[in-house]
Short mmCIF file of C-alpha atoms and ligand atoms in Angstrom, two decimals:
data_model
loop_
_atom_site.label_atom_id
_atom_site.label_comp_id
_atom_site.label_asym_id
_atom_site.label_seq_id
_atom_site.Cartn_x
_atom_site.Cartn_y
_atom_site.Cartn_z
CA MET F 1 15.30 13.56 -9.69
CA LYS F 2 13.30 16.78 -10.25
CA GLU F 3 16.05 18.28 -12.45
CA ARG F 4 16.27 15.14 -14.58
CA ILE F 5 12.51 15.10 -15.09
CA LEU F 6 12.31 18.80 -15.92
CA SER F 7 15.13 18.54 -18.41
CA GLU F 8 13.38 15.60 -20.11
CA PHE F 9 10.14 17.59 -20.07
CA SER F 10 11.80 20.52 -21.73
CA SER F 11 13.34 18.42 -24.50
CA ARG F 12 10.06 16.56 -25.23
CA PHE F 13 7.49 19.31 -24.83
CA GLY F 14 9.52 22.54 -24.63
CA GLY F 15 9.53 25.01 -21.74
CA THR F 16 8.99 24.05 -18.13
CA ALA F 17 6.29 22.65 -15.82
CA ARG F 18 5.22 22.40 -12.17
CA CYS F 19 6.36 19.28 -10.30
CA TRP F 20 4.62 17.12 -7.74
CA SER F 21 5.84 14.20 -5.67
CA SER F 22 3.98 11.35 -4.01
CA ALA F 23 5.43 8.66 -1.78
CA GLY F 24 5.24 4.90 -1.41
CA ARG F 25 4.27 3.58 2.02
CA ILE F 26 5.06 1.12 4.75
CA ASN F 27 2.48 -0.41 7.06
CA LEU F 28 3.60 -1.31 10.57
CA ILE F 29 0.63 -3.61 11.14
CA GLY F 30 -2.99 -4.09 10.02
CA GLU F 31 -2.67 -6.08 6.81
CA HIS F 32 -5.71 -6.96 4.69
CA THR F 33 -7.83 -5.19 7.28
CA ASP F 34 -8.64 -2.08 5.23
CA TYR F 35 -11.28 -3.66 2.99
CA ASN F 36 -12.62 -5.45 6.08
CA GLY F 37 -13.45 -2.21 7.91
CA GLY F 38 -10.52 -2.57 10.35
CA TYR F 39 -7.55 -0.45 11.34
CA VAL F 40 -4.27 0.07 9.49
CA LEU F 41 -1.09 1.80 10.62
CA PRO F 42 0.78 3.06 7.54
CA GLY F 43 3.20 5.89 6.91
CA ALA F 44 4.59 7.46 3.73
CA ILE F 45 8.28 6.79 3.03
CA ASN F 46 11.22 8.51 1.38
CA LYS F 47 10.68 6.74 -1.93
CA ALA F 48 8.50 8.61 -4.33
CA ILE F 49 7.20 9.19 -7.81
CA VAL F 50 7.79 12.67 -9.20
CA ALA F 51 5.88 14.12 -12.15
CA ALA F 52 6.30 17.31 -14.16
CA ILE F 53 2.88 18.28 -15.51
CA ARG F 54 1.61 21.13 -17.68
CA PRO F 55 -1.90 21.61 -19.13
CA ASN F 56 -1.87 21.66 -22.94
CA HIS F 57 -5.43 23.01 -23.42
CA THR F 58 -6.44 20.13 -25.66
CA GLN F 59 -8.42 16.97 -24.92
CA THR F 60 -5.29 14.83 -25.13
CA VAL F 61 -2.92 13.55 -22.47
CA ARG F 62 0.70 12.94 -23.50
CA LEU F 63 2.83 10.99 -21.04
CA TYR F 64 6.40 9.86 -20.90
CA SER F 65 7.71 7.39 -18.33
CA LEU F 66 11.44 7.93 -17.85
CA ASP F 67 11.89 4.64 -16.01
CA TYR F 68 10.24 2.54 -18.72
CA ASP F 69 11.41 4.82 -21.52
CA GLU F 70 7.90 4.55 -22.96
CA ARG F 71 5.34 7.08 -24.06
CA ALA F 72 1.55 7.00 -24.10
CA GLU F 73 -1.08 9.28 -25.51
CA PHE F 74 -4.83 9.12 -24.91
CA GLY F 75 -8.05 11.12 -24.93
CA LEU F 76 -10.25 11.70 -21.92
CA SER F 77 -13.35 9.69 -22.90
CA GLU F 78 -14.16 6.31 -21.38
CA SER F 79 -13.43 4.60 -24.70
CA ASP F 80 -9.85 5.96 -24.77
CA LEU F 81 -8.47 3.37 -22.31
CA PRO F 82 -4.74 3.10 -23.14
CA GLU F 83 -2.92 -0.19 -23.77
CA ARG F 84 -0.05 0.26 -21.37
CA GLN F 85 -0.71 -0.73 -17.79
CA TRP F 86 1.16 2.22 -16.28
CA ALA F 87 -0.82 4.67 -18.44
CA ARG F 88 -4.09 3.16 -17.18
CA TYR F 89 -3.35 4.48 -13.68
CA VAL F 90 -3.20 8.02 -15.04
CA PHE F 91 -6.17 7.51 -17.36
CA GLY F 92 -8.20 6.10 -14.43
CA VAL F 93 -7.41 9.13 -12.28
CA CYS F 94 -8.62 11.48 -15.04
CA ARG F 95 -11.80 9.47 -15.59
CA GLU F 96 -12.61 9.19 -11.88
CA MET F 97 -12.12 12.94 -11.47
CA LEU F 98 -14.43 13.65 -14.40
CA LYS F 99 -17.04 11.18 -13.05
CA ARG F 100 -17.09 13.16 -9.79
CA GLY F 101 -17.86 16.40 -11.63
CA GLY F 102 -14.26 17.61 -11.71
CA HIS F 103 -12.64 19.30 -14.67
CA VAL F 104 -9.60 17.77 -16.39
CA ASP F 105 -7.79 19.67 -19.09
CA GLY F 106 -5.47 17.68 -21.39
CA PHE F 107 -1.84 17.80 -20.21
CA ASP F 108 1.74 16.82 -20.97
CA ALA F 109 3.71 15.00 -18.30
CA VAL F 110 7.03 13.30 -17.63
CA PHE F 111 7.46 11.14 -14.54
CA ALA F 112 9.96 8.87 -12.82
CA GLY F 113 10.39 7.37 -9.39
CA ASP F 114 12.37 5.27 -6.98
CA VAL F 115 9.52 3.28 -5.39
CA PRO F 116 10.47 -0.34 -6.22
CA LEU F 117 7.78 -1.98 -8.35
CA GLY F 118 5.93 -5.04 -7.06
CA ALA F 119 7.70 -4.85 -3.70
CA GLY F 120 4.59 -4.14 -1.62
CA LEU F 121 5.46 -0.45 -1.23
CA SER F 122 2.52 0.84 -3.25
CA SER F 123 4.19 2.24 -6.29
CA SER F 124 0.79 2.24 -8.00
CA ALA F 125 -0.83 4.36 -5.27
CA ALA F 126 2.12 6.76 -5.47
CA LEU F 127 1.57 7.09 -9.22
CA GLU F 128 -2.17 7.65 -8.79
CA SER F 129 -1.69 10.15 -5.99
CA VAL F 130 0.88 12.27 -7.76
CA PHE F 131 -1.65 12.77 -10.57
CA THR F 132 -4.73 13.18 -8.35
CA PHE F 133 -2.90 15.88 -6.40
CA ALA F 134 -1.56 17.70 -9.41
CA LEU F 135 -4.76 17.54 -11.47
CA ASN F 136 -6.81 18.68 -8.50
CA GLU F 137 -4.66 21.79 -8.21
CA LEU F 138 -4.10 22.46 -11.90
CA ASN F 139 -7.83 22.29 -12.60
CA ASP F 140 -8.98 24.00 -9.37
CA ASN F 141 -11.20 21.05 -8.56
CA GLY F 142 -11.16 21.51 -4.80
CA PHE F 143 -11.51 17.80 -3.92
CA ASP F 144 -10.47 17.12 -0.33
CA LEU F 145 -7.73 14.66 0.61
CA PHE F 146 -10.14 11.78 1.25
CA GLU F 147 -11.80 12.28 -2.12
CA LEU F 148 -8.36 12.25 -3.75
CA ALA F 149 -7.57 8.95 -1.99
CA ARG F 150 -10.93 7.55 -3.18
CA ILE F 151 -10.18 8.63 -6.74
CA GLY F 152 -6.95 6.59 -6.60
CA GLN F 153 -8.74 3.59 -5.08
CA ALA F 154 -11.53 3.74 -7.68
CA THR F 155 -8.86 3.83 -10.39
CA GLU F 156 -7.57 0.48 -9.11
CA HIS F 157 -11.10 -0.96 -8.99
CA ASN F 158 -12.37 0.28 -12.32
CA TYR F 159 -9.30 0.44 -14.55
CA CYS F 160 -6.68 -1.90 -13.06
CA GLY F 161 -8.73 -4.86 -11.79
CA VAL F 162 -7.61 -4.75 -8.15
CA MET F 163 -10.37 -4.48 -5.54
CA CYS F 164 -8.02 -2.86 -3.04
CA GLY F 165 -8.88 -1.05 0.18
CA ILE F 166 -8.12 2.61 0.92
CA MET F 167 -4.84 2.22 2.86
CA ASP F 168 -2.25 2.88 0.16
CA GLN F 169 -3.86 5.93 -1.39
CA PHE F 170 -4.69 7.25 2.08
CA ALA F 171 -1.03 6.96 3.14
CA SER F 172 0.18 8.67 -0.04
CA CYS F 173 -2.23 11.56 0.50
CA PHE F 174 -2.03 12.00 4.30
CA GLY F 175 1.57 10.97 5.06
CA LYS F 176 3.65 13.25 7.35
CA GLU F 177 7.32 13.17 8.23
CA GLY F 178 8.09 10.97 11.23
CA GLN F 179 4.46 9.95 11.77
CA LEU F 180 2.49 6.77 11.30
CA ILE F 181 -1.24 7.17 10.82
CA ARG F 182 -3.81 4.93 12.44
CA LEU F 183 -6.83 4.87 10.18
CA ASN F 184 -10.15 3.31 11.04
CA CYS F 185 -11.15 2.13 7.57
CA LYS F 186 -14.82 1.93 8.54
CA THR F 187 -15.34 5.43 9.91
CA LEU F 188 -12.28 7.00 8.22
CA GLU F 189 -11.26 8.56 11.55
CA TYR F 190 -7.51 8.83 11.80
CA GLN F 191 -4.81 9.79 14.24
CA TYR F 192 -1.11 10.52 13.75
CA PHE F 193 1.36 8.53 15.87
CA PRO F 194 4.91 9.91 16.12
CA PHE F 195 7.19 6.98 15.33
CA ASP F 196 10.81 7.18 16.40
CA PRO F 197 11.62 3.95 18.20
CA LYS F 198 14.71 4.75 20.27
CA GLY F 199 17.23 1.94 20.05
CA TYR F 200 15.60 0.31 17.02
CA ARG F 201 15.78 0.58 13.26
CA LEU F 202 13.06 -0.18 10.77
CA VAL F 203 14.31 -1.86 7.61
CA LEU F 204 12.69 -3.57 4.64
CA LEU F 205 14.16 -6.63 2.96
CA ASP F 206 12.95 -7.16 -0.58
CA THR F 207 12.81 -10.80 -1.71
CA CYS F 208 12.47 -9.51 -5.31
CA VAL F 209 9.77 -12.14 -5.80
CA LYS F 210 6.81 -10.95 -7.88
CA HIS F 211 3.64 -12.99 -8.17
CA GLU F 212 2.11 -12.84 -11.64
CA LEU F 213 -1.43 -13.52 -10.49
CA ALA F 214 -1.31 -11.39 -7.35
CA SER F 215 -4.32 -9.26 -8.29
CA SER F 216 -6.71 -12.15 -8.88
CA ALA F 217 -5.50 -13.89 -5.70
CA TYR F 218 -6.01 -10.61 -3.82
CA ASN F 219 -9.55 -10.25 -5.15
CA ARG F 220 -10.32 -13.85 -4.10
CA ARG F 221 -9.18 -13.08 -0.53
CA ARG F 222 -11.51 -10.14 -0.45
CA ALA F 223 -14.44 -12.22 -1.73
CA SER F 224 -13.79 -14.86 0.97
CA CYS F 225 -13.91 -12.19 3.66
CA GLU F 226 -17.17 -10.77 2.36
CA GLN F 227 -18.66 -14.26 2.25
CA ALA F 228 -17.62 -15.00 5.85
CA ALA F 229 -18.94 -11.63 7.05
CA ALA F 230 -22.29 -12.29 5.36
CA VAL F 231 -22.67 -15.65 7.13
CA ILE F 232 -21.71 -14.24 10.55
CA ARG F 233 -24.03 -11.25 9.99
CA LYS F 234 -27.08 -13.56 9.80
CA ARG F 235 -26.64 -14.28 13.52
CA HIS F 236 -24.95 -11.02 14.51
CA PRO F 237 -26.45 -8.19 12.50
CA GLU F 238 -24.00 -5.68 14.00
CA VAL F 239 -21.26 -7.20 11.83
CA GLU F 240 -21.08 -4.72 9.00
CA PHE F 241 -17.53 -5.73 8.09
CA LEU F 242 -15.54 -8.82 9.02
CA SER F 243 -13.36 -6.79 11.42
CA ASP F 244 -16.47 -6.23 13.57
CA ALA F 245 -16.76 -9.96 14.28
CA ARG F 246 -15.42 -11.87 17.30
CA LEU F 247 -13.61 -15.17 17.11
CA GLU F 248 -16.46 -16.87 19.07
CA TRP F 249 -18.89 -15.74 16.41
CA LEU F 250 -16.71 -17.24 13.71
CA GLU F 251 -16.67 -20.53 15.65
CA GLU F 252 -20.50 -20.53 15.75
CA VAL F 253 -20.69 -20.53 11.95
CA ARG F 254 -17.47 -22.33 11.01
CA ALA F 255 -19.38 -25.39 9.75
CA GLU F 256 -21.35 -23.20 7.34
CA LEU F 257 -18.18 -21.79 5.74
CA SER F 258 -15.71 -23.36 3.36
CA GLN F 259 -12.47 -24.22 5.11
CA GLU F 260 -10.74 -21.54 3.08
CA ASP F 261 -13.20 -18.77 3.96
CA ALA F 262 -12.98 -19.72 7.64
CA MET F 263 -9.18 -19.51 7.59
CA ARG F 264 -9.27 -16.09 5.94
CA ALA F 265 -11.78 -14.86 8.51
CA GLU F 266 -9.77 -16.20 11.44
CA TYR F 267 -6.75 -14.24 10.27
CA VAL F 268 -8.68 -10.98 9.76
CA ILE F 269 -10.43 -11.09 13.13
CA GLY F 270 -7.10 -11.71 14.88
CA GLU F 271 -5.40 -8.93 12.95
CA ALA F 272 -8.06 -6.40 13.89
CA GLN F 273 -7.15 -6.96 17.54
CA ARG F 274 -3.39 -6.94 16.89
CA VAL F 275 -3.45 -3.42 15.43
CA LEU F 276 -5.14 -2.15 18.57
CA ASP F 277 -2.60 -3.99 20.73
CA VAL F 278 0.24 -2.41 18.77
CA CYS F 279 -1.19 1.11 19.08
CA ALA F 280 -1.54 0.68 22.86
CA ALA F 281 2.02 -0.71 23.03
CA LEU F 282 3.38 2.23 20.99
CA GLU F 283 1.84 4.66 23.45
CA ARG F 284 3.82 3.06 26.29
CA GLY F 285 6.98 2.58 24.19
CA ASP F 286 6.66 -1.20 24.46
CA TYR F 287 8.39 -2.36 21.28
CA VAL F 288 8.65 -5.95 22.45
CA THR F 289 4.86 -6.29 22.19
CA VAL F 290 4.88 -4.46 18.84
CA GLY F 291 7.41 -6.99 17.56
CA GLU F 292 5.53 -10.02 18.91
CA ARG F 293 2.38 -8.93 17.13
CA MET F 294 4.34 -8.45 13.89
CA TYR F 295 5.51 -12.08 14.01
CA GLN F 296 1.96 -13.24 14.78
CA THR F 297 0.70 -11.26 11.80
CA HIS F 298 3.29 -12.86 9.57
CA TRP F 299 2.39 -16.41 10.46
CA GLY F 300 -1.32 -15.59 10.18
CA LEU F 301 -0.70 -14.19 6.71
CA SER F 302 1.36 -17.24 5.84
CA LYS F 303 -0.70 -20.10 7.27
CA LEU F 304 -4.28 -18.75 7.34
CA TYR F 305 -4.43 -16.02 4.72
CA GLU F 306 -1.90 -17.80 2.48
CA VAL F 307 -0.30 -14.72 0.93
CA SER F 308 3.32 -15.50 1.83
CA CYS F 309 5.94 -17.46 -0.11
CA PRO F 310 9.01 -19.53 0.86
CA GLU F 311 11.37 -16.55 0.46
CA LEU F 312 9.34 -14.37 2.84
CA ASP F 313 8.91 -17.16 5.40
CA PHE F 314 12.66 -17.76 5.22
CA LEU F 315 13.48 -14.13 5.99
CA VAL F 316 11.03 -13.95 8.89
CA THR F 317 12.38 -17.19 10.40
CA LEU F 318 15.91 -15.87 10.03
CA ALA F 319 14.95 -12.57 11.64
CA ASP F 320 13.56 -14.43 14.64
CA LYS F 321 16.78 -16.45 15.02
CA GLN F 322 18.84 -13.25 14.78
CA GLY F 323 17.00 -11.62 17.69
CA VAL F 324 15.05 -9.17 15.51
CA THR F 325 12.18 -7.75 17.60
CA GLY F 326 9.50 -7.95 14.89
CA SER F 327 9.34 -9.14 11.29
CA ARG F 328 6.59 -9.87 8.80
CA VAL F 329 5.56 -9.71 5.16
CA MET F 330 4.28 -6.24 4.31
CA GLY F 331 1.53 -5.12 1.94
CA GLY F 332 -0.64 -7.39 -0.16
CA GLY F 333 1.88 -10.26 -0.08
CA PHE F 334 2.65 -12.96 -2.69
CA GLY F 335 6.25 -11.73 -2.69
CA GLY F 336 7.76 -8.32 -2.06
CA CYS F 337 9.26 -7.20 1.25
CA THR F 338 9.44 -8.05 4.91
CA ILE F 339 9.34 -5.18 7.39
CA ASN F 340 11.72 -5.60 10.31
CA LEU F 341 11.98 -3.86 13.67
CA VAL F 342 15.61 -4.43 14.59
CA PRO F 343 17.48 -3.54 17.81
CA GLU F 344 20.38 -1.21 16.90
CA GLU F 345 22.99 -3.62 18.22
CA ARG F 346 21.74 -6.49 16.03
CA TYR F 347 21.30 -4.48 12.87
CA ASP F 348 24.60 -5.18 11.10
CA ALA F 349 24.70 -8.85 12.03
CA PHE F 350 21.11 -9.32 10.87
CA LEU F 351 21.72 -7.71 7.48
CA LEU F 352 24.86 -9.76 6.96
CA ALA F 353 23.09 -13.02 7.88
CA ALA F 354 20.12 -12.11 5.66
CA HIS F 355 22.45 -11.42 2.75
CA ASN F 356 24.49 -14.61 3.14
CA CYS F 357 21.79 -17.11 4.09
CA PHE F 358 19.22 -15.82 1.60
CA THR F 359 21.77 -15.87 -1.21
CA ALA F 360 22.80 -19.42 -0.30
CA ALA F 361 19.16 -20.56 -0.33
CA PHE F 362 17.75 -18.64 -3.32
CA GLY F 363 20.70 -17.61 -5.46
CA HIS F 364 20.34 -13.85 -5.08
CA ALA F 365 20.59 -11.34 -2.24
CA PRO F 366 17.55 -9.53 -0.83
CA LYS F 367 17.52 -5.77 -1.43
CA VAL F 368 17.76 -3.62 1.67
CA TYR F 369 15.70 -0.44 2.16
CA PRO F 370 16.13 1.46 5.44
CA VAL F 371 12.82 3.19 6.19
CA VAL F 372 12.47 6.94 6.70
CA ILE F 373 8.92 8.06 7.37
CA SER F 374 8.32 11.06 5.18
CA SER F 375 5.64 13.35 3.83
CA GLY F 376 2.97 12.29 1.35
CA ALA F 377 1.88 13.99 -1.87
CA HIS F 378 2.95 17.61 -2.33
CA GLU F 379 4.15 20.11 -4.89
CA LEU F 380 7.92 20.35 -5.12
C1 GLA Z 1 -2.56 -3.82 -0.97
C2 GLA Z 1 -3.86 -3.03 -1.12
C3 GLA Z 1 -4.27 -2.38 0.21
C4 GLA Z 1 -4.27 -3.39 1.35
C5 GLA Z 1 -2.95 -4.20 1.35
C6 GLA Z 1 -2.98 -5.30 2.37
O1 GLA Z 1 -1.49 -2.95 -0.70
O2 GLA Z 1 -3.73 -2.03 -2.10
O3 GLA Z 1 -5.53 -1.77 0.08
O4 GLA Z 1 -5.38 -4.23 1.29
O5 GLA Z 1 -2.68 -4.76 0.09
O6 GLA Z 1 -3.06 -4.79 3.66
#
């Protein structure tokens, strides 16, 4: 991919450029917990966005997206917000860096990637992170990795309308080969967990369903959680975030909450515990427990958090019938992929059944992505 990008760079802008790469991510468990101050367990994967970037010593950014075959050009002032959605991610990164006292020289860039879009693998965080990394180095800004992750997150909040948590940008910045990372999203403490489940394979099945209104639905989930936390906090002031609450405390205030807010809170409080259970199980190599928690997460996300869809529920039900150890929707939801922990000996039969049954039910096959846990953002 690097060669293709550099050759495009040379024909558009002349000469050559430095290249950076930043990965998409998986998340084993801990969904919708990041903005609730809970734990997540992501890892970067072997699907990435690569960008060739060279300062042009002007106040203008010139971009070309190979995948969209589209170009964009913008200045670096707040009023220069570009039209194209993909260009807003790059514009946001520049603006957030400048707001934090960083320097950003104008630049020329060509980028492309193989992170599937809208599949729950964080292609947007990969795009943000490749530019935060590169611009940090090219401009000698010296921001640390957490600040780079925050710059990506603030880009989503302020320029893309998604009030996301820190997980995706964190995974893109901190990812390491073969390692999942448990992040406490409240304290930002983190720990690497080697992940090489002997006898199992991790595979994603992409429903190819994309929800048009996913970002507003996502923001509504977040607002519900904040509302529930505020009500619980009145009786239990130690509840800074919803993940700090206990189920008994939710029961005490259930009558004061809308049914919807209570359902969202019930899911989040359960999920906070499930991540801890999974981490303990990983330490003893107990993948049966890991898998059980994954199924519980899925049905919580489907029935209480309501971010699943018939295609995802279908795949998870099928996985269960096929003896798959764990399966669930991954990422924000409303479509995208399931993540599946599959015993080696069931792998082929599961993929065949998924292909045939899903096609019979929905008219197209799910896409299959075997997962390889890889490194995060870096210069190539
Ligand atoms: C999206 C967001 C993340 C996180 C997940 C759900 O990927 O960007 O911050 O909230 O959804 O776990």
